[in-house]
Tab-separated table of C-alpha atoms in Angstrom:
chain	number	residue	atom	x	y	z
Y	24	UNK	CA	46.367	380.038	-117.957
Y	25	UNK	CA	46.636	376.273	-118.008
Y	26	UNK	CA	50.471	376.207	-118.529
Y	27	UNK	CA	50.321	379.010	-115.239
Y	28	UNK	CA	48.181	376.233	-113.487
Y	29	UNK	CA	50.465	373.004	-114.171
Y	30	UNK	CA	53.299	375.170	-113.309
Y	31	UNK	CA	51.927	376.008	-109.771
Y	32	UNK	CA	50.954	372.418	-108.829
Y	33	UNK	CA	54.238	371.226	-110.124
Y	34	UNK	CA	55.981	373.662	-107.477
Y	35	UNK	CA	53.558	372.510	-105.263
Y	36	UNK	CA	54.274	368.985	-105.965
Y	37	UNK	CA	57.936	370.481	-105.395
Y	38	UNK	CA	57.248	371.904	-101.892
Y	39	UNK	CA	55.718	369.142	-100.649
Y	40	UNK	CA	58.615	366.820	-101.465
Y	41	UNK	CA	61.089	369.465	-99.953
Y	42	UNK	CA	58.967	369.893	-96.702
Y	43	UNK	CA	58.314	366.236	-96.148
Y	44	UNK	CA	62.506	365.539	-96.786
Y	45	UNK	CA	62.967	368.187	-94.376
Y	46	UNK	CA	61.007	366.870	-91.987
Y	47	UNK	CA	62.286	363.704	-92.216
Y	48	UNK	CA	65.735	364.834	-91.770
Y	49	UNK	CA	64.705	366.457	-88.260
Y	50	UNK	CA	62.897	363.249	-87.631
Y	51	UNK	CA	66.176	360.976	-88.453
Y	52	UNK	CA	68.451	363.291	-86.708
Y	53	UNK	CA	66.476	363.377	-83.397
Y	54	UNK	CA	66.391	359.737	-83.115
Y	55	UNK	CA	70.500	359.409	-83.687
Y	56	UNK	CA	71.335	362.402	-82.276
Y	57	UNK	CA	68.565	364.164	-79.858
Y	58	UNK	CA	67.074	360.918	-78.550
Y	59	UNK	CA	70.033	359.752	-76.729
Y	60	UNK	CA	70.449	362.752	-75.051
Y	61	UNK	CA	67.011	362.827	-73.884
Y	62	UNK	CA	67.778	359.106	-72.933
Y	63	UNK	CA	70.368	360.636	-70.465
Y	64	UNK	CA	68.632	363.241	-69.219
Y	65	UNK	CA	65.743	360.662	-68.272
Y	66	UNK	CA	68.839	358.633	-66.234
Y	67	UNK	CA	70.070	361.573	-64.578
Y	68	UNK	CA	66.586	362.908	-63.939
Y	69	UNK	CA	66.063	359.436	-61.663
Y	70	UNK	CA	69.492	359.655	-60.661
Y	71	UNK	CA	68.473	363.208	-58.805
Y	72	UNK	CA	66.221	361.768	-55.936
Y	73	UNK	CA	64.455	364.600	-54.265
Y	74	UNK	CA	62.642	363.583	-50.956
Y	75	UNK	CA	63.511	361.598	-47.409
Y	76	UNK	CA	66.077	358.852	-46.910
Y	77	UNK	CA	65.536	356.767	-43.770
Y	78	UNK	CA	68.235	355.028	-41.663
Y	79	UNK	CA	67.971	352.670	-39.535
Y	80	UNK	CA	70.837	351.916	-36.956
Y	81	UNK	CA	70.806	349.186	-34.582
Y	82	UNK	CA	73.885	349.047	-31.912
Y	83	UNK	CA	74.121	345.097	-32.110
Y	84	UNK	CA	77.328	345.235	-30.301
Y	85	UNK	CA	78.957	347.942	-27.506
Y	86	UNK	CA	80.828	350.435	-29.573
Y	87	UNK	CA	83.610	352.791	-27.950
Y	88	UNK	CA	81.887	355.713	-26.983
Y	89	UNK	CA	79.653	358.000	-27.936
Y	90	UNK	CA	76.426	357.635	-30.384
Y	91	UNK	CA	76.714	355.577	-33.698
Y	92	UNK	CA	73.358	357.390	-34.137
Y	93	UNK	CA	74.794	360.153	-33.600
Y	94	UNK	CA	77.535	360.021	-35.872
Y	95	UNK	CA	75.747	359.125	-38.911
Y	96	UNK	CA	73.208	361.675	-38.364
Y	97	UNK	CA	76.027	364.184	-38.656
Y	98	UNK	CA	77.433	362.263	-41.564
Y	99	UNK	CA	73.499	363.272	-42.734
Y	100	UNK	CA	74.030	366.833	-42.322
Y	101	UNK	CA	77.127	366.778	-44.524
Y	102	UNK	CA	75.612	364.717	-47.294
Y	103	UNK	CA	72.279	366.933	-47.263
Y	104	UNK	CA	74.686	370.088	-47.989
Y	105	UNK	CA	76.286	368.189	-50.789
Y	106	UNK	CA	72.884	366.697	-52.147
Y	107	UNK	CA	70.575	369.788	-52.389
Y	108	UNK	CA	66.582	368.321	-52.074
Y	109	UNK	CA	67.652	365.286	-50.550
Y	110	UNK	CA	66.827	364.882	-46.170
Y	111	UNK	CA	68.006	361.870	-44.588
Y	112	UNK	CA	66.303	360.986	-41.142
Y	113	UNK	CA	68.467	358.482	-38.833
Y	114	UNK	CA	66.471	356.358	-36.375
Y	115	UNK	CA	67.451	354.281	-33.803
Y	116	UNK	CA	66.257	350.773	-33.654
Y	117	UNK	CA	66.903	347.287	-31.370
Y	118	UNK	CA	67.563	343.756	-33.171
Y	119	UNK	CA	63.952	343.018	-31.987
Y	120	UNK	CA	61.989	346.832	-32.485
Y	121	UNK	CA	63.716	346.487	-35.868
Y	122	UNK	CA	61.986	343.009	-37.211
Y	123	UNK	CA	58.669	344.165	-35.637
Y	124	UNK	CA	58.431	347.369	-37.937
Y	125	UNK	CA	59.559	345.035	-40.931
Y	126	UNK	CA	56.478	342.824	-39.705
Y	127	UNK	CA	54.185	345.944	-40.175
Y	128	UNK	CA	55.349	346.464	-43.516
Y	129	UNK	CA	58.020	349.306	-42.790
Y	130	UNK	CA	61.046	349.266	-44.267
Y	131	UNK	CA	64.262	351.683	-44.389
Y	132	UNK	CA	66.576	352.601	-46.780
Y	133	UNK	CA	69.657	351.986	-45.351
Y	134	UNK	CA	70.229	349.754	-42.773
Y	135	UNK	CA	73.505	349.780	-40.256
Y	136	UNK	CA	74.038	346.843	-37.984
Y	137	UNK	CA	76.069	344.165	-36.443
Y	138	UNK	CA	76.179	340.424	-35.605
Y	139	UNK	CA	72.731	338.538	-34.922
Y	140	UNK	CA	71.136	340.899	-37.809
Y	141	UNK	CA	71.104	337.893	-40.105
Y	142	UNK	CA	67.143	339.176	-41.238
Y	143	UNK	CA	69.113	341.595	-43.202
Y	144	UNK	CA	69.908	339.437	-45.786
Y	145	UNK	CA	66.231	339.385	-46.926
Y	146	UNK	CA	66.133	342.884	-48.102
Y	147	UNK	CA	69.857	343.806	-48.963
Y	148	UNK	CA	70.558	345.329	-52.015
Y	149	UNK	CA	74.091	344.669	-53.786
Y	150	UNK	CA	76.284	347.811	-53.604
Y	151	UNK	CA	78.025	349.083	-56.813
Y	152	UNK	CA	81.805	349.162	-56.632
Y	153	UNK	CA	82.762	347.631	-53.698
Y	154	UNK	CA	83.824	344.272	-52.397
Y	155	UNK	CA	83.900	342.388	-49.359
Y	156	UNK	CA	84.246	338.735	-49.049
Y	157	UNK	CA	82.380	338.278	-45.580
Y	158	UNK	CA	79.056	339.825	-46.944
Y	159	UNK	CA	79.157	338.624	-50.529
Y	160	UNK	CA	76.243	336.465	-51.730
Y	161	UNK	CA	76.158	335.770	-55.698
Y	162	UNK	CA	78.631	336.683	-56.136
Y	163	UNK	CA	77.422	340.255	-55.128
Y	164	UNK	CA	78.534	342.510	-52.189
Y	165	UNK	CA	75.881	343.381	-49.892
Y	166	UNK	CA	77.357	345.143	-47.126
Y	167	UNK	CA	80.350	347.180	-46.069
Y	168	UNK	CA	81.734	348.191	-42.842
Y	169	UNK	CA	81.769	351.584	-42.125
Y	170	UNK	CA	83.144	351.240	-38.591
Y	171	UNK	CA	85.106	347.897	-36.628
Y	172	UNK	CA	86.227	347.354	-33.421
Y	173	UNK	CA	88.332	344.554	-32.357
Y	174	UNK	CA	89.319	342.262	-29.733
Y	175	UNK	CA	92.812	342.765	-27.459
Y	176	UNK	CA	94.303	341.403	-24.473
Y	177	UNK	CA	95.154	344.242	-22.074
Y	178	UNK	CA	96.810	344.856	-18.975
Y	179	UNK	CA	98.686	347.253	-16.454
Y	180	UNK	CA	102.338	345.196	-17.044
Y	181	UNK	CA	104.073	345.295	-20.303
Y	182	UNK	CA	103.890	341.638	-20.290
Y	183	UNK	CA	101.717	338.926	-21.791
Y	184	UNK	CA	103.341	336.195	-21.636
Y	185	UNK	CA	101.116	334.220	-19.094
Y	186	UNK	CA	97.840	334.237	-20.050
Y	187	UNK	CA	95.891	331.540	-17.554
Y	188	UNK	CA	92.229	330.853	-16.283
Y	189	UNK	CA	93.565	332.145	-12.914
Y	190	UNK	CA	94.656	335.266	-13.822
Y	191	UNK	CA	92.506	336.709	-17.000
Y	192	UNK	CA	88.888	337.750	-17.207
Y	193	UNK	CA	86.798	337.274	-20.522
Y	194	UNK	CA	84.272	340.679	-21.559
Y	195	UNK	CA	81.138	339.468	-22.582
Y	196	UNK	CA	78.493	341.045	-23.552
Y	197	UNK	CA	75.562	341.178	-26.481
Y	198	UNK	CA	76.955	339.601	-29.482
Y	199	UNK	CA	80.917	340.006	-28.273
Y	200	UNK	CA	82.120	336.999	-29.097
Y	201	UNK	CA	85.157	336.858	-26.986
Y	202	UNK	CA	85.369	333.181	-26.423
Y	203	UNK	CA	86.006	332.719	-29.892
Y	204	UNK	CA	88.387	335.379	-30.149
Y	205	UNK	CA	90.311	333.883	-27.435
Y	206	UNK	CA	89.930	329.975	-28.738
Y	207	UNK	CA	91.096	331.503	-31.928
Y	208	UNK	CA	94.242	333.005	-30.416
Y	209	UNK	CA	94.947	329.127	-29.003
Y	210	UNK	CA	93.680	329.905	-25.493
Y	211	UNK	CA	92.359	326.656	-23.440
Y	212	UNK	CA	91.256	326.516	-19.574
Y	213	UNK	CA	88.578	327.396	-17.393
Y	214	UNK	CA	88.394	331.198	-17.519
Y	215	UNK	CA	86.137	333.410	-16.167
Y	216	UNK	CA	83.690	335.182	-18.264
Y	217	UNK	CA	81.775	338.296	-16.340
Y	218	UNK	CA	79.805	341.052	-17.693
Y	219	UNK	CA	81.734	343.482	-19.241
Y	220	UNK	CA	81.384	346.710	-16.583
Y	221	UNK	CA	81.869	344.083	-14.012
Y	222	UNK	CA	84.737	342.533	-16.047
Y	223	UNK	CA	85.952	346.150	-16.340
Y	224	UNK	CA	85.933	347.054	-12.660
Y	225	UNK	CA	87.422	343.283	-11.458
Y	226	UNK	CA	90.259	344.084	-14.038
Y	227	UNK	CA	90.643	347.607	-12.974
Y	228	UNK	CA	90.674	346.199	-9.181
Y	229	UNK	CA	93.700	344.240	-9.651
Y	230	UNK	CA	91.632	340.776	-9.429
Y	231	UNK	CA	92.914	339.965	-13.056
Y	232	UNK	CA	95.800	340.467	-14.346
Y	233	UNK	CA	94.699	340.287	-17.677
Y	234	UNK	CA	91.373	341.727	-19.863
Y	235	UNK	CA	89.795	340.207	-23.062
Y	236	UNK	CA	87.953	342.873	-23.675
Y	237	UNK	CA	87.187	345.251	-26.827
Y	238	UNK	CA	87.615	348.991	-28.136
Y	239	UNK	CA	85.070	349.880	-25.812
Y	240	UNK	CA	86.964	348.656	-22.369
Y	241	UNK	CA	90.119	351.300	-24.047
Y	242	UNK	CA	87.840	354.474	-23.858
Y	243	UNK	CA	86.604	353.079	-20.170
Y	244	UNK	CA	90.402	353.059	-19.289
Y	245	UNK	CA	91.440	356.454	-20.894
Y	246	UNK	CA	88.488	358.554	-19.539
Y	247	UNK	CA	89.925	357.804	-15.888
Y	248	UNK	CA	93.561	358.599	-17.304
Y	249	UNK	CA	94.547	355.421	-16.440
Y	250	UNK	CA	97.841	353.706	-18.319
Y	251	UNK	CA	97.661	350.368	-20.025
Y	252	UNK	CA	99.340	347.991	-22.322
Y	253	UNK	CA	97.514	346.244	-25.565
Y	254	UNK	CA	97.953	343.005	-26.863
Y	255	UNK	CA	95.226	343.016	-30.472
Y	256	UNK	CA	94.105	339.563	-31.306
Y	257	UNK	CA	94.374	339.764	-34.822
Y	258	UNK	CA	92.781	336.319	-35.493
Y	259	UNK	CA	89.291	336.756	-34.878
Y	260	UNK	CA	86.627	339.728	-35.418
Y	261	UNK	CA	83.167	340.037	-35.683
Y	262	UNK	CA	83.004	343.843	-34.203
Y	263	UNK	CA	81.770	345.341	-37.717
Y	264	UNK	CA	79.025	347.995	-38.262
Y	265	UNK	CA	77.861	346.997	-41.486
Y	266	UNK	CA	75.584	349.415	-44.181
Y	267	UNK	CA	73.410	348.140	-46.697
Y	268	UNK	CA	70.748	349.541	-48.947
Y	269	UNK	CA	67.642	348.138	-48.167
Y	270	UNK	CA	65.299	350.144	-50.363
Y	271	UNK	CA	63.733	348.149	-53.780
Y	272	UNK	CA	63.162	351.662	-55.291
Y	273	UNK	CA	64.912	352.903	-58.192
Y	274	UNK	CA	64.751	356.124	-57.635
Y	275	UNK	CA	66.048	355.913	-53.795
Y	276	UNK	CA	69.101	353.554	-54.810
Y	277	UNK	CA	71.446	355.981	-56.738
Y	278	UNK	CA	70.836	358.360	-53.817
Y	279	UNK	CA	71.600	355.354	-50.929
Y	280	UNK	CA	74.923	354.548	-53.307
Y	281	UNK	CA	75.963	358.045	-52.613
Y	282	UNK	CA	75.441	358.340	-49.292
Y	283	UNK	CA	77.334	354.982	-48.415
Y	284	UNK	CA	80.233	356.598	-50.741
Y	285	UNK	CA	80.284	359.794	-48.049
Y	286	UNK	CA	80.534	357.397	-45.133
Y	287	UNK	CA	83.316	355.545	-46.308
Y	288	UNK	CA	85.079	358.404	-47.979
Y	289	UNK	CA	88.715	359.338	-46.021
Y	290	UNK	CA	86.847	362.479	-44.915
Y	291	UNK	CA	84.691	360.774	-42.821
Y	292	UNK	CA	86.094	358.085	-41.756
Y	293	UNK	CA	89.081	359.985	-40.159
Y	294	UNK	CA	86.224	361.702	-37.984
Y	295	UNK	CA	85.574	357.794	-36.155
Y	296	UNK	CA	88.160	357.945	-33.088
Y	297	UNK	CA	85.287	360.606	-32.237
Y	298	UNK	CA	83.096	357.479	-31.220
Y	299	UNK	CA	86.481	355.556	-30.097
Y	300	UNK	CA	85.689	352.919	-33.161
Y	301	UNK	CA	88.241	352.348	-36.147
Y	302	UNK	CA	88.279	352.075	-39.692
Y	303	UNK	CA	88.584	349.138	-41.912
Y	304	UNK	CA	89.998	351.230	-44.893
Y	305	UNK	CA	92.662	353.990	-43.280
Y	306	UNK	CA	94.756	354.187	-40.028
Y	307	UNK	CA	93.259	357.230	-38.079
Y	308	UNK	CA	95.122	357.031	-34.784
Y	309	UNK	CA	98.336	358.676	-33.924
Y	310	UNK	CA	101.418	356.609	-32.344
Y	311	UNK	CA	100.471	358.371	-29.058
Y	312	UNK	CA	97.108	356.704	-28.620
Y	313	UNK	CA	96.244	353.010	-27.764
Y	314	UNK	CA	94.118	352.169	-30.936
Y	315	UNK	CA	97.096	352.774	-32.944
Y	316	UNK	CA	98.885	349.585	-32.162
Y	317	UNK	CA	95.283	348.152	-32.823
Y	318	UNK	CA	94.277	349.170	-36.122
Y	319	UNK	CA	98.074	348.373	-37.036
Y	320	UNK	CA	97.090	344.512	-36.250
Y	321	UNK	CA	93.421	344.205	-37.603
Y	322	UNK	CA	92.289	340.793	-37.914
Y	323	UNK	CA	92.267	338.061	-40.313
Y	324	UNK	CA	88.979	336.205	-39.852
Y	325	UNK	CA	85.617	336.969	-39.392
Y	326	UNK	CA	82.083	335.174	-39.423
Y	327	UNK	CA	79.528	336.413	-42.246
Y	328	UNK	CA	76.990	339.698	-41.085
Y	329	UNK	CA	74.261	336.890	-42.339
Y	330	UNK	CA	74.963	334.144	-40.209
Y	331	UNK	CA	71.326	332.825	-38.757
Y	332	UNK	CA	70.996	332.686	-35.010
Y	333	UNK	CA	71.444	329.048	-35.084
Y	334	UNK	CA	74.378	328.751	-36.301
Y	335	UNK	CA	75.800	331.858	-34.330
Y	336	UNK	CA	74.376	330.047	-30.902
Y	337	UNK	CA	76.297	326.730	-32.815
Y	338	UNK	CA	79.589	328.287	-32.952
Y	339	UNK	CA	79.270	330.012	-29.144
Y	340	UNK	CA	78.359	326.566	-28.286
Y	341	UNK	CA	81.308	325.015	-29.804
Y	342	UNK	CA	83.799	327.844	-28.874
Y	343	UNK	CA	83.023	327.362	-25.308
Y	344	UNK	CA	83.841	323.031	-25.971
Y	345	UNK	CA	86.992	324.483	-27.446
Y	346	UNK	CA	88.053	326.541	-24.612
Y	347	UNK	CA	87.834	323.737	-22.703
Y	348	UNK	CA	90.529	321.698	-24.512
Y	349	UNK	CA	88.783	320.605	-26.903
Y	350	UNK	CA	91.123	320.926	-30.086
Y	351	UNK	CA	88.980	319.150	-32.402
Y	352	UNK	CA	86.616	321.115	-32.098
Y	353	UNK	CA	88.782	324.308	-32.081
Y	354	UNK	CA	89.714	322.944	-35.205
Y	355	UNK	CA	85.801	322.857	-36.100
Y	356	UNK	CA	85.260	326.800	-35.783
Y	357	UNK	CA	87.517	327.106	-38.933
Y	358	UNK	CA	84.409	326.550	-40.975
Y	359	UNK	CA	82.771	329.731	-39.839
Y	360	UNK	CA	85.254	331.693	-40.471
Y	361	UNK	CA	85.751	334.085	-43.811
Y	362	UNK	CA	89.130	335.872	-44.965
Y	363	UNK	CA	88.001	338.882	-43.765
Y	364	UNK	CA	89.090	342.014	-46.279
C-alpha cells in the first residue's frame, strides 16, 4: 500500500512537472510568436479611425472657378466610400473666422489654405512621404499643394514684346501678389494696378493692351468665348492651396495621411480643370485649352506658406520700390524666395 502511495505522488510529482513545462512553452511561444501579432493588431486597430474628420478651407486667394469647398467635399464623398466608418465634414472658413475659432479652442483636422495663413505653422503636423522645400521646417514637410494657379501675361495680339506702364494693367487682389510676379519677370515703370474685375473689364475694353492677371482672369475670358493669347511668368508663384494635418491625435493622423494621399492621387487631381486650377504633380489640360501652355511653364520660385504678415507686407513693400527702378532692391526680393518643387 505504501509502495502504491509513493508511486502515485511520484506521478504526481511527474504531472506537475509536465503541466508546468507545458505551460511554459505556451507562455514562451506567445511572447515570440503571438505577442507580436497582437502588437500589430493593436497598430492597425488605431490605424482604423472610426468617427468625423473636419476640414477647414479658407480661399486665401481667387481661384478659377467654381468652389474649392466644393471640390474637396466631393473628394470627401470618394474617400468615405473607400474608408468605411470614417465621415469627413468640409467647412468653409475666412483668414480671420478661422483664427477666432482657434481662439475658442477649436481646432480642425486638416487645414487647406493659401498665402497670409502663416498661423498655420503653429499646429501643422509633418506629413509622411512627401517633400516640399517651400513648406519644410526641421527638416520636416508640413504642407503640400493640392491645387496652384499661376501668374501670365495675356492679351488679344499674339505679341508680347512691349510690355510698358502705358499699355498693361496689373490684377490685384487679396494676397495676389502680382507686383512681384512682374518685378520678378524684370518689369520696371509706373503701371497701373486696379482691382481685378475692374482690371478684367479695362483689359477686356481695349484700354490695355496687356493683363497681369491669374488662372482666374482665363475662365473670366473663356466663359464669354472670347480668344486670347498667354504669356506664363514662370519666375514667381505664390498661388498654392496648401493641406496640412492639423490634428495632435493619434488616432485621427493615419486617417488625415490617407485622405491627403486621395487628394493628391492622379485620380483626383485630373478632376481640377473642373475648378479651372492646375496641378503641381501632372499636366491635366489638353493642347486645345489655354492652361496647357501654363502648366507646361510652372514656376521656379515661390515664398514659404509660413511667411508672417510682416514680412509678406515687407516684400509687397519692397516689390512695389522695385517696380519703380529700383534694382537693388529687386535684387533684395531674392531672399524670399524658395526653389519651389
Amino acid at each position: 500500500m505504501k509502495k502504491f502511495q509513493k508511486l502515485r505522488l511520484f506521478l504526481q510529482k511527474k504531472s506537475y512537472i509536465l503541466y508546468t513545462t507545458i505551460a511554459f512553452a505556451i507562455v514562451f511561444f506567445s511572447l515570440f510568436f503571438i505577442h507580436p501579432k497582437l502588437k500589430t493588431n493593436t497598430q492597425n486597430s488605431s490605424m482604423r479611425y472610426k468617427g468625423v474628420l473636419q476640414i477647414w478651407n479658407i480661399d486665401s486667394f481667387e481661384g478659377g472657378k467654381g468652389s474649392r469647398t466644393s471640390f474637396l467635399q466631393n473628394v470627401a464623398k470618394t474617400f468615405e466610400k473607400k474608408h468605411q466608418g470614417v465621415f469627413v465634414l468640409v467647412i468653409t472658413h475666412t483668414v480671420n473666422s478661422a483664427k477666432e475659432a482657434l481662439q475658442r479652442g477649436e481646432r480642425p483636422d486638416l487645414l487647406s489654405y493659401g498665402t497670409s495663413c502663416d498661423f498655420v505653422a503653429d499646429i501643422a503636423r509633418p506629413i509622411e512621404n512627401i517633400s516640399y522645400k517651400a513648406a519644410t521646417m526641421r527638416g520636416k514637410c508640413y504642407a503640400y499643394p493640392w491645387a496652384v494657379g499661376q501668374y501670365m501675361l495675356i492679351s488679344f495680339e499674339n505679341n508680347f514684346e512691349n510690355i510698358l506702364p502705358e499699355n498693361t494693367v496689373f490684377s490685384s487682389n487679396k494676397n495676389a501678389l502680382t507686383v512681384v510676379a512682374g518685378v520678378a519677370m524684370g518689369l520696371t515703370g509706373n503701371f497701373t494696378l486696379q482691382e481685378s474685375t475692374t482690371a478684367y473689364n479695362n483689359f477686356v475694353n481695349k484700354k490695355f493692351k496687356y493683363l497681369l492677371g491669374t488662372q482666374r482672369d482665363v475662365a473670366r475670358l473663356m466663359s464669354r468665348n472670347l480668344s486670347f493669347y498667354i504669356q506664363p511668368i514662370t519666375n514667381f508663384s505664390n498661388l498654392q492651396q496648401y493641406i496640412s494635418i492639423t490634428t495632435a491625435d493619434k488616432g485621427r493622423i493615419a486617417s488625415c495621411q490617407s485622405y491627403i494621399e486621395l487628394l493628391l492621387s492622379q485620380e483626383i487631381q485630373k478632376k481640377l480643370s473642373q475648378i479651372g486650377m492646375m496641378s503641381l504633380q501632372h499636366n491635366i489640360y489638353t493642347a486645345e485649352h489655354p492652361l496647357y501652355t501654363v502648366e507646361q511653364n510652372k514656376p521656379h520660385w515661390t515664398i514659404s506658406p509660413f511667411l508672417d504678415a510682416e514680412k509678406l507686407q515687407q516684400l509687397i513693400t519692397l516689390a512695389m520700390e522695385a517696380l519703380k527702378g529700383d534694382k537693388n532692391l529687386a535684387q533684395n526680393l531674392q531672399k524670399f524666395y524658395i526653389l519651389y518643387l
